[in-house]
Coordinates of C-alpha atoms and ligand atoms in Angstrom, one line a residue:
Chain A
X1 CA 105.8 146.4 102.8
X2 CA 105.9 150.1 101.4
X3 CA 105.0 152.6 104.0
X4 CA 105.3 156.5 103.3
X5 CA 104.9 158.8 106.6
X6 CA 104.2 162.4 105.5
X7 CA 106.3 162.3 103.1
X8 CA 107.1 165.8 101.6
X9 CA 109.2 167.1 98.7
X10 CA 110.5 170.8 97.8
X11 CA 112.2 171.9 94.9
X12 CA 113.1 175.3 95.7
X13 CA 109.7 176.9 96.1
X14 CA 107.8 174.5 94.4
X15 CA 106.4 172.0 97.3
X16 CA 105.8 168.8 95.0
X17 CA 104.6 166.7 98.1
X18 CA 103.0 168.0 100.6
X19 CA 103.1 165.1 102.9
X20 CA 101.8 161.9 101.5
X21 CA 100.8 159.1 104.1
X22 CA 100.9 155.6 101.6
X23 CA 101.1 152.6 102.6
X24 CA 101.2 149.3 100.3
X25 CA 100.5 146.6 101.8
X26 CA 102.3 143.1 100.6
X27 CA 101.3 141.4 97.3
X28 CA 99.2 144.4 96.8
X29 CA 99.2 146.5 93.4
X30 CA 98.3 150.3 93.8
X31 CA 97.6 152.2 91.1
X32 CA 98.3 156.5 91.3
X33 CA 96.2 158.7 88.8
X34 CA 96.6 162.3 88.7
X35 CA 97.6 165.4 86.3
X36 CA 100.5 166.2 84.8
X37 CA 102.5 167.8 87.6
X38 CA 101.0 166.3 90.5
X39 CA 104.0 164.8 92.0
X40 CA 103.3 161.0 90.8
X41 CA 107.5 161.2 89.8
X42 CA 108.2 162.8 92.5
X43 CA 106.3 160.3 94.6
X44 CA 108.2 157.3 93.1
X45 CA 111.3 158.4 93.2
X46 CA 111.1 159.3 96.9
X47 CA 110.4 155.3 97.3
X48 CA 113.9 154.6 96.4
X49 CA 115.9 158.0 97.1
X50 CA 116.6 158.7 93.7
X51 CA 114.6 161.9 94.9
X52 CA 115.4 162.9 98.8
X53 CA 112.6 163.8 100.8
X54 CA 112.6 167.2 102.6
X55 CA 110.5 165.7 105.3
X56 CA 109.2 162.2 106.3
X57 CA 109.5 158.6 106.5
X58 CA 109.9 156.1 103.6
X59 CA 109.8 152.7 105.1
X60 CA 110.7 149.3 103.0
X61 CA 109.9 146.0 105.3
X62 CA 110.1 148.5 108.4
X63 CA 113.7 149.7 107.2
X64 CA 113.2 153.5 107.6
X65 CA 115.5 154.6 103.7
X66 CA 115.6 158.1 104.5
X67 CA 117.7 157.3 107.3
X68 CA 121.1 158.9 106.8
X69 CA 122.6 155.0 108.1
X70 CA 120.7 152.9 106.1
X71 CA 123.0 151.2 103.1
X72 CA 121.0 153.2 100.4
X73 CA 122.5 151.0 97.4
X74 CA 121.5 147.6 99.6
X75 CA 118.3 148.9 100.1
X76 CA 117.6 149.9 96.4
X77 CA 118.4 146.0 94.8
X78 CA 114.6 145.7 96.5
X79 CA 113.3 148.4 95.5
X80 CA 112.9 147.8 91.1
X81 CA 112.5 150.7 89.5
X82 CA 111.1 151.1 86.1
X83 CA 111.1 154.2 83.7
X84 CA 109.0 156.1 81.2
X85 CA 111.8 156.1 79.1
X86 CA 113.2 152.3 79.4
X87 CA 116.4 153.3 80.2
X88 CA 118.6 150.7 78.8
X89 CA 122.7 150.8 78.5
X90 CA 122.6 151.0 74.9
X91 CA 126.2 149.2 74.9
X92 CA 125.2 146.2 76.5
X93 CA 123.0 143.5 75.3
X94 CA 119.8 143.1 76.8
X95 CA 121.7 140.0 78.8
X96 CA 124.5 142.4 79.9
X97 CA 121.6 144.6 80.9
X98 CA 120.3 142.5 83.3
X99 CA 123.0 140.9 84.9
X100 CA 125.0 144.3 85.2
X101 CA 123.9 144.8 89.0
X102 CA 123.9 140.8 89.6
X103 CA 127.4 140.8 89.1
X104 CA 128.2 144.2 90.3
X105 CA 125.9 144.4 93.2
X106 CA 125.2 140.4 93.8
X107 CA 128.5 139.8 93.2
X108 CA 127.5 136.7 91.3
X109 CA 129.8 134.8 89.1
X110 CA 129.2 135.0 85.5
X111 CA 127.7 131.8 84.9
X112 CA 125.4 132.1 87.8
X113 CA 124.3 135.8 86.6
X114 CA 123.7 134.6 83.4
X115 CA 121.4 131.9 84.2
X116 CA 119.6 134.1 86.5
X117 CA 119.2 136.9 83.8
X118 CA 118.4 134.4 81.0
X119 CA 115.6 133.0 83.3
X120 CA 114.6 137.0 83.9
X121 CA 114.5 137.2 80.2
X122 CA 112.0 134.1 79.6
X123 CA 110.4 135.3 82.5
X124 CA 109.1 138.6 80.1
X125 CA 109.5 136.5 76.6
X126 CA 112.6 137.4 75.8
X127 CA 114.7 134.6 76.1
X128 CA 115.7 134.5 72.7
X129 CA 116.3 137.9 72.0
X130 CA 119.2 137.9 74.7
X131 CA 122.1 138.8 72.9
X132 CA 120.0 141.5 71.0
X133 CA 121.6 145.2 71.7
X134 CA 118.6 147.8 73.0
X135 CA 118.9 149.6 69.7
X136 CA 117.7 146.2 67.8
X137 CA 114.5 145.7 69.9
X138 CA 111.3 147.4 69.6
X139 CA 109.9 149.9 72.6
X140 CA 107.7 147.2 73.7
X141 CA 110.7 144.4 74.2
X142 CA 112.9 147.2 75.7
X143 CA 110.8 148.3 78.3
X144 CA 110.4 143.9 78.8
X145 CA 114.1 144.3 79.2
X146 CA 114.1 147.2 81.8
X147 CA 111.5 144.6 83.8
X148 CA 113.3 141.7 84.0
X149 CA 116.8 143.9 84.6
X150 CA 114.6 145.0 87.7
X151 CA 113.0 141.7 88.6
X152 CA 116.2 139.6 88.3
X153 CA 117.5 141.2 91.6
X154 CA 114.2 139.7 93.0
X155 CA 112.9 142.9 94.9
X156 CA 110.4 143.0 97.4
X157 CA 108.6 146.1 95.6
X158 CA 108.5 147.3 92.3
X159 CA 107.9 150.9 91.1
X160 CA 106.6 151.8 87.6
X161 CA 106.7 154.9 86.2
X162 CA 104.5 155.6 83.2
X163 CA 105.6 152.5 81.6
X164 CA 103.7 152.2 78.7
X165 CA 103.6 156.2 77.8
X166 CA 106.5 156.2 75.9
X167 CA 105.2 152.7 73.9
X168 CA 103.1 153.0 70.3
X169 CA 99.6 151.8 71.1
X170 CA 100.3 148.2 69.7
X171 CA 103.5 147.3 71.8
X172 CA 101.3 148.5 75.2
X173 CA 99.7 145.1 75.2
X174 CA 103.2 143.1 75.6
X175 CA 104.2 145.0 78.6
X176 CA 101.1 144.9 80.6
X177 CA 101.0 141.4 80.0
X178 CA 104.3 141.2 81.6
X179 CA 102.8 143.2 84.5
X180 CA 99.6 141.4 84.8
X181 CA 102.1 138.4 85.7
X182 CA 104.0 139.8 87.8
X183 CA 100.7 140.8 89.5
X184 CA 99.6 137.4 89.7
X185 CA 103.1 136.1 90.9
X186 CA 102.2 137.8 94.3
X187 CA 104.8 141.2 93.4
X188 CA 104.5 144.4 95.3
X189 CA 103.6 147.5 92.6
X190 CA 104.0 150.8 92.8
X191 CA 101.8 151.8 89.5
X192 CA 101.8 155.6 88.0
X193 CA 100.2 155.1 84.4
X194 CA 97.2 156.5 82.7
X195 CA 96.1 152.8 81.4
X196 CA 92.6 153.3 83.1
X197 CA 91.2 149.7 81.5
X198 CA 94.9 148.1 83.1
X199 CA 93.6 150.2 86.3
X200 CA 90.0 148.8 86.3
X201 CA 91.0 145.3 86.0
X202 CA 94.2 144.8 88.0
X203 CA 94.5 147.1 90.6
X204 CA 93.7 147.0 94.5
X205 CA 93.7 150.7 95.3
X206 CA 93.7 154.0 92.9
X207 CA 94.8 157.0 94.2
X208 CA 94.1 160.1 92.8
X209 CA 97.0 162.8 93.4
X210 CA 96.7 166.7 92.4
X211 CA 98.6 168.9 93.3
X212 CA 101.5 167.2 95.6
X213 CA 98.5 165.9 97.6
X214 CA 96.7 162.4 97.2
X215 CA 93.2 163.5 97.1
X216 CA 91.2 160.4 97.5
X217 CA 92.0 157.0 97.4
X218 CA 89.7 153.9 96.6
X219 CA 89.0 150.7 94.9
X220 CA 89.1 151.1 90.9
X221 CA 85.4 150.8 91.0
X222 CA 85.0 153.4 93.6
X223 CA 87.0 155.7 92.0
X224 CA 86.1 155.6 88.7
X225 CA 82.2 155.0 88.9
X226 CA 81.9 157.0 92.0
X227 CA 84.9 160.1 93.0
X228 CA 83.8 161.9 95.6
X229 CA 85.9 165.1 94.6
X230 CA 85.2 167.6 92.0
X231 CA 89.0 167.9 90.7
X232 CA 88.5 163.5 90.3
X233 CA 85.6 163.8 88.5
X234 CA 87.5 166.7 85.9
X235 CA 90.3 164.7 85.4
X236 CA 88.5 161.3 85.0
X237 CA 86.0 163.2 82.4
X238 CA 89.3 164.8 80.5
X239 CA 91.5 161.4 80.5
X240 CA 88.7 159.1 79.2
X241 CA 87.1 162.1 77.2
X242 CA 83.6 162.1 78.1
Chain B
X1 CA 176.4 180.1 17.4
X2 CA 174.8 176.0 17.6
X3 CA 177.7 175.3 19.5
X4 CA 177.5 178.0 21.8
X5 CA 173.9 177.0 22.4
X6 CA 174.8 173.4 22.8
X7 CA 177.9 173.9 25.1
X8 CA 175.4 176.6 27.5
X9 CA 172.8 173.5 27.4
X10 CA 175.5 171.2 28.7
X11 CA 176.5 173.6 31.0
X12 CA 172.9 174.3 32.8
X13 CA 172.8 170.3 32.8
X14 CA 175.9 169.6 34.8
X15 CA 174.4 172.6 36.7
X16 CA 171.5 170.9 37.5
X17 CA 173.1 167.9 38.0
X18 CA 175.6 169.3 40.7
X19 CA 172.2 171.0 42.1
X20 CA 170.5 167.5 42.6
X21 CA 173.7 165.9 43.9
X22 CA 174.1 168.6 46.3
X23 CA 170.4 167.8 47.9
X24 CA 171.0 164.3 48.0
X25 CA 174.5 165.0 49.7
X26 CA 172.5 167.1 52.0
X27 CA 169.4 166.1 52.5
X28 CA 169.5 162.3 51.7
X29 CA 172.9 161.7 52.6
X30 CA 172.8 157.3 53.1
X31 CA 176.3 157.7 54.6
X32 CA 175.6 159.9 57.1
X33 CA 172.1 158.0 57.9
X34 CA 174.6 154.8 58.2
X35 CA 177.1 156.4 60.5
X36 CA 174.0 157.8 62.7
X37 CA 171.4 155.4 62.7
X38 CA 172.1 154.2 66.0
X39 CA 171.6 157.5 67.4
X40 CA 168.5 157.4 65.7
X41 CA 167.1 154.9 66.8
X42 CA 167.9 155.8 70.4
X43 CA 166.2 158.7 70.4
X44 CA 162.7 156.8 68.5
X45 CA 162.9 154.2 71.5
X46 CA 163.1 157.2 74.2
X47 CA 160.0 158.9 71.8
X48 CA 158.6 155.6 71.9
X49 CA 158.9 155.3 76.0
X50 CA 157.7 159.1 76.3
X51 CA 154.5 158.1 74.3
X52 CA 154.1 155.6 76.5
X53 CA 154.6 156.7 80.1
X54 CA 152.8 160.3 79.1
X55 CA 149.6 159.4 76.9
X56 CA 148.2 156.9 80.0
X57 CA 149.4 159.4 82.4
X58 CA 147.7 162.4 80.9
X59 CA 144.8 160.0 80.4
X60 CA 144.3 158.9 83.7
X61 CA 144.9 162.7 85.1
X62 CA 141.9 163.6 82.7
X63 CA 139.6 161.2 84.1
X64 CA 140.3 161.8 87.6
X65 CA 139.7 165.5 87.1
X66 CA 136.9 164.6 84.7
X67 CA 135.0 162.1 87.1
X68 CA 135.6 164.2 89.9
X69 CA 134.1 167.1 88.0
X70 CA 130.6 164.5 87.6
X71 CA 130.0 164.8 91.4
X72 CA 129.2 168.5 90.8
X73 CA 130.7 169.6 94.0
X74 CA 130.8 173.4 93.9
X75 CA 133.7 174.0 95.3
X76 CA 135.7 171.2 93.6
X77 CA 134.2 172.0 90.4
X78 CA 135.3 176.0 91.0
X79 CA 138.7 174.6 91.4
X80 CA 138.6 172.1 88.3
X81 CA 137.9 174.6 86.3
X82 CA 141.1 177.0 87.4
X83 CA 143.3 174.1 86.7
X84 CA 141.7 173.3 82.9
X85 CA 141.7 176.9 82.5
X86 CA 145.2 177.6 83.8
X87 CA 146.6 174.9 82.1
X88 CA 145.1 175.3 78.6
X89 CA 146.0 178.3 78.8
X90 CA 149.8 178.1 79.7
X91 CA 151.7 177.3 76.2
X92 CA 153.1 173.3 77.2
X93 CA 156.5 174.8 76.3
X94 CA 156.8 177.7 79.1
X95 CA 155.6 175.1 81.3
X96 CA 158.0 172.7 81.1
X97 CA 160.9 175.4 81.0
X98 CA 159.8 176.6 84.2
X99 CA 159.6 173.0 86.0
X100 CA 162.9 172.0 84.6
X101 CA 165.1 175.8 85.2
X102 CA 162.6 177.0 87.9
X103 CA 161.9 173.8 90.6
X104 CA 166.0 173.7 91.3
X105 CA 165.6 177.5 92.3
X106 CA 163.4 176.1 95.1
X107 CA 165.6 173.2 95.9
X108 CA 164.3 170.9 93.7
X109 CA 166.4 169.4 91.3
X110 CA 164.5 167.5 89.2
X111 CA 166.1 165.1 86.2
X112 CA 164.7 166.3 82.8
X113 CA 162.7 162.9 82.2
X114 CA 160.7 163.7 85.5
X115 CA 160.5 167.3 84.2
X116 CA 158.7 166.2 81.4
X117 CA 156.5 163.9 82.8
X118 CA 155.1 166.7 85.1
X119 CA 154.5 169.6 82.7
X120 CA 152.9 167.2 80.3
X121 CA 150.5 165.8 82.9
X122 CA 149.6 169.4 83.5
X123 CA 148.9 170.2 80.7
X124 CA 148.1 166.8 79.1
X125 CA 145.5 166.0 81.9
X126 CA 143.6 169.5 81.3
X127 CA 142.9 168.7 77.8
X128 CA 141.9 165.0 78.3
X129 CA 139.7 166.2 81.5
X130 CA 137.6 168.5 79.0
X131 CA 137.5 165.8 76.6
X132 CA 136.2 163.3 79.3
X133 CA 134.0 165.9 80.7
X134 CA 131.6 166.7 77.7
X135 CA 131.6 162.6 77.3
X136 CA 130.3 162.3 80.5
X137 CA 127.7 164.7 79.9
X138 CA 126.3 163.7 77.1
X139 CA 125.0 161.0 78.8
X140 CA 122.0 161.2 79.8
X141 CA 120.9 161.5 83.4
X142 CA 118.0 158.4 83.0
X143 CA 121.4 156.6 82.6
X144 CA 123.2 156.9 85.8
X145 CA 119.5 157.0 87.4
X146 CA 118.8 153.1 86.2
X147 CA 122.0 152.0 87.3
X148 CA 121.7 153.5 90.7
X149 CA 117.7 152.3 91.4
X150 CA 119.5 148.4 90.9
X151 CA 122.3 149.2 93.6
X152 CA 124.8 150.0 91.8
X153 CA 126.9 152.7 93.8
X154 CA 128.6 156.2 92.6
X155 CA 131.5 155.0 91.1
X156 CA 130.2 151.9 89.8
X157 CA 127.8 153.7 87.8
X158 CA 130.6 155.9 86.6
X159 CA 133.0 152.9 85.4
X160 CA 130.1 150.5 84.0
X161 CA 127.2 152.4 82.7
X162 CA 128.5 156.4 82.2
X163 CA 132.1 155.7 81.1
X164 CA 132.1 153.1 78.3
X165 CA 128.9 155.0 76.4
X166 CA 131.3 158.9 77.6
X167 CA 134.6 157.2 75.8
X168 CA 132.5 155.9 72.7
X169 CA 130.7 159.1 72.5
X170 CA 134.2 161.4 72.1
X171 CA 136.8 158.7 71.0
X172 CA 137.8 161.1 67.6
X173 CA 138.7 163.7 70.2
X174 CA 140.3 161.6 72.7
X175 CA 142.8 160.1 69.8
X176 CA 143.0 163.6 67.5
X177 CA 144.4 164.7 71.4
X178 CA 146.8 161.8 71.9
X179 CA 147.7 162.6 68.5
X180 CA 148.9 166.2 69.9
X181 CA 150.5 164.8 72.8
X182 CA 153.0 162.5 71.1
X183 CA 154.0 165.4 68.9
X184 CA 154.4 167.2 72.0
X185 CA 156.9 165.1 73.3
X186 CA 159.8 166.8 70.6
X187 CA 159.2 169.4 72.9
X188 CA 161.3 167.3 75.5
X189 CA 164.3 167.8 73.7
X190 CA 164.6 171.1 75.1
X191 CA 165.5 170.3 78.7
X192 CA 168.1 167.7 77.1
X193 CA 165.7 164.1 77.1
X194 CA 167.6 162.2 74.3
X195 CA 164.0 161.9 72.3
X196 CA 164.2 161.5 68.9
X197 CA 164.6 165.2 67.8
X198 CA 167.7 165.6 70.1
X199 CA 168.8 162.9 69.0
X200 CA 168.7 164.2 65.3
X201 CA 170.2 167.6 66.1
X202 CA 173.0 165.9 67.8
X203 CA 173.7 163.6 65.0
X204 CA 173.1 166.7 62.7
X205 CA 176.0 168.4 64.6
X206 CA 178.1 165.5 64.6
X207 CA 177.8 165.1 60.8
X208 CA 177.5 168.6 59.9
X209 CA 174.8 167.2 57.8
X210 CA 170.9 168.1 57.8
X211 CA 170.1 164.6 56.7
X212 CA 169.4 163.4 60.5
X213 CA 166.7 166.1 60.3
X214 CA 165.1 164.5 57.3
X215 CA 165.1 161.2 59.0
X216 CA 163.6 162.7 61.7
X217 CA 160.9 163.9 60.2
X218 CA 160.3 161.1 58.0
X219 CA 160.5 158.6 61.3
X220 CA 157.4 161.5 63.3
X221 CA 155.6 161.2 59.8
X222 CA 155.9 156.8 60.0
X223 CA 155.0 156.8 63.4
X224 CA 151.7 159.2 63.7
X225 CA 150.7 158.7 60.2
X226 CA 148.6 155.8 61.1
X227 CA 147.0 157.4 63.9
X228 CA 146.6 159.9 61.8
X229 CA 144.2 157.6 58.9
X230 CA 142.1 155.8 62.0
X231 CA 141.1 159.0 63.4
X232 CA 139.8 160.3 59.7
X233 CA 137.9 156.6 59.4
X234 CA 136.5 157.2 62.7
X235 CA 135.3 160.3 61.9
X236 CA 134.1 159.5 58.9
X237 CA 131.7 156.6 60.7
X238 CA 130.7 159.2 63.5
X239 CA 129.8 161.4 60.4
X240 CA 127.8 158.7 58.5
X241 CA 125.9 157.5 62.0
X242 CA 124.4 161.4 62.3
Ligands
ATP1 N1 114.2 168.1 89.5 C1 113.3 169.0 89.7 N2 113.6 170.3 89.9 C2 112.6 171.2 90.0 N3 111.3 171.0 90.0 C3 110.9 169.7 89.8 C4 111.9 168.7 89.6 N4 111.2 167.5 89.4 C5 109.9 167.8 89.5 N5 109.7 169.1 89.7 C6 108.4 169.8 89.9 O1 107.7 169.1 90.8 C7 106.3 169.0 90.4 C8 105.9 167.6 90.3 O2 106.6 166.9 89.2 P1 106.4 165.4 88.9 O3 107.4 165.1 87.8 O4 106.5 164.6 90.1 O5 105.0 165.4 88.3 P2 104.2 164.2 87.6 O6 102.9 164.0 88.3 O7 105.0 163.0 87.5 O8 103.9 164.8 86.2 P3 103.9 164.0 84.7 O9 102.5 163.4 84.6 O10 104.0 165.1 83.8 O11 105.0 163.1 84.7 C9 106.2 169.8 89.1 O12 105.8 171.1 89.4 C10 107.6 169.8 88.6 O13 107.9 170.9 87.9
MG2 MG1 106.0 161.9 85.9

């Protein structure tokens, strides 16, 4: 589905990926750990060229986006996105929000947009809150927003980036509940978080990434009762802080 | 001696009195405004059609120069910046001078209105680029980021997502410039355009009467006064929401 072939990533002299081999496999839901600094950003935003690769291959459903042919902004409706920092077009309503790119990119009528992004809406438990603007909604229901705005193009993989850090501890809950669906719905994810209990319990495969270089890889078990490397083992004992 | 003082009272009275007549005669003169109105009024329709074929003009030319700026192309921007530069720094009045007594030097002969219309895009799209420019930047860069990772193209980004929240973000600047620009126009009467000041001072020399003048002034006063009261209210809000 999501296939990354020594994939690397300069800025200047800083080499942020030094050539990442990833691949994520359909329905699957991988999960990347690592410091701050490691590249997990960088990573992501190499899956959907909002970051270029220097070197490499990034292929979605065997379509090779690094290409310099390939319809980048075709591509991308697959490829769902979601931010740290939500992201929202504070002057649209959270329904304008989502049907922006149907209409735009879909070309969709109006009342066929907004019957797709209303279902997006109730799809995250927002239905009713569809005419709210992102300044009346809490962290928690605006990052809900950002989801379905992502999900309502129906993409084949979806890429999260720190989702929840940017959330107070008691609007976490909502959004992972979202993702736990999504999970179960058969999507494609693209995890970098530091939720290690979301890790544990709904992930496939955790990779550990330090220093632009994934440094092992595993099931949640394996890597969190058993890292093989030294540098997993620090960071594991300095996240969970024991 | 009381009849001295009374007759040197009535005296500074009828004074006074031929002093107040004199300014009406002069200044308020209803019989000249009558015998001149229609002038008048030709020349605040010409103002009128100034405003109107100038401010969108100098708008568009701003965001053209402004959006084009947003693609951060070196060498474009190097050359953005000459023109803003150059033209706000070139007084409006030189400018149009030179376009209208210097173009027919190099063969050009160019009617006054299309004189005008020239040197105030120059000079009315620099301002309105700079405007546009520190709109667009004070939008953040997650902005244009979200709107591109759902397919949404360049330009698209620009019109839906970057735009509206850019205009919103510097509309006390955009109108305090139009503002500028439609006083600007009396410059026009210069190269002969029968705008509302020309009209004055030829109904001023027809009359032999500074009345026109008044009228004039009163008519600018009518006419931006109102502009003049939203702009403070809007500031006022932009003040309130800091
Ligand atoms: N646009 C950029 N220009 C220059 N350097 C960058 C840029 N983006 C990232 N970097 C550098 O690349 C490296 C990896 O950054 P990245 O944001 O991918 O890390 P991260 O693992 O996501 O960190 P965090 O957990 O803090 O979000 C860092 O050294 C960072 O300074
Ligand atoms: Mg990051």
């Amino acid at each position: 589905m999501l296939e990354l072939e020594a994939v690397r990533k300069s800025f200047g002299a800083i080499e942020a990926l030094k050539g990442i081999d990833l691949l994520v496999a359909r329905q699957e839901l991988v999960f990347i750990i690592g410091p701050s600094g490691s590249g997990k950003s960088t990573l992501l935003r190499c899956c959907n060229r909002l970051e270029e690769p220097t070197a490499g291959r990034v292929l979605v459903d065997g379509v090779d986006i690094v290409s310099p042919d390939v319809d980048i902004n075709e591509m991308r409706r697959h490829i769902g996105m979601v931010f740290q920092s939500f992201n929202l077009y504070p002057h649209l309503s959270a329904l304008g929000n989502v049907t922006l790119a149907l209409r735009r990119v879909l070309k969709m009528p109006r009342d066929e947009a907004n019957e797709r992004g209303r279902a997006a809406l109730d799809g995250v438990g927002l239905a009713e809150r569809a005419d709210a603007y992102p300044n009346e909604l809490s962290g928690g229901q605006q990052q809900r927003v950002a989801i379905a705005r992502a999900l309502a193009l129906e993409p084949k993989v979806m890429l999260f980036d720190e989702p929840t850090s940017a959330l107070d501890p008691e609007l976490v809950g909502s959004v992972l509940d979202v993702m736990r669906t999504m999970r179960e719905s058969g999507m494609t994810m693209l995890v970098v978080s530091h939720e290690m209990g979301f890790a544990r319990e709904a992930a496939d495969r955790v990779l550990f990434m330090d220093e632009g270089e994934v440094v092992e890889a595993g099931s949640p078990a394996r890597i969190f009762e058993s890292p093989e490397h030294a540098r997993t083992r620090e960071f594991l004992r300095r996240v969970t802080g024991h | 001696m009381g009849g001295v003082a009374l007759r040197l009272e009535a005296l500074s009275r009828a004074r006074e009195a031929a002093d107040v007549e004199a300014l009406i005669y002069n200044f308020f003169n209803l019989e000249v405004l009558l015998k001149v109105h229609p002038l008048l009024l030709k020349g605040f329709w010409m103002t009128i059609q100034l405003c109107i074929l100038v401010v969108p003009l100098g708008i568009a030319g701003g965001l053209v120069v402004a959006v084009a700026y947003s693609f951060h192309v070196r060498w474009l921007n190097w050359l953005l910046i000459a023109y803003v530069d150059f033209f706000r720094s070139f007084p409006p009045l030189v400018l149009l001078i030179l376009v209208f007594y210097g173009l027919p030097f190099l063969g050009i002969e160019v009617p006054s209105l299309i004189a005008v219309l020239i040197a105030f895009l120059l000079n009315t799209a620099s301002y309105y680029g700079e405007i546009f420019r520190a709109g667009i930047e004070s939008i953040g860069r997650g902005q244009r980021e979200a709107a591109r990772s759902t397919g949404l193209n360049g330009i698209q980004t620009m019109v839906f997502v970057v735009l509206p929240q850019a205009v919103r973000n510097v509309l006390p600047d955009l109108i305090s410039n139009t503002l500028e620009v439609m006083k600007f126009t009396a410059l026009a009467s210069v190269v002969a355009l029968p705008e509302l000041l020309r009209m004055g001072r030829v109904a001023q020399g027809l009359t032999y009467n500074p009345t026109p003048l008044i009228a004039v002034a009163l008519i600018y006063l009518a006419l931006l006064w109102p502009i003049v009261r939203l702009l403070s209210r809007l500031e006022r809000r932009t003040m309130a929401k800091r």
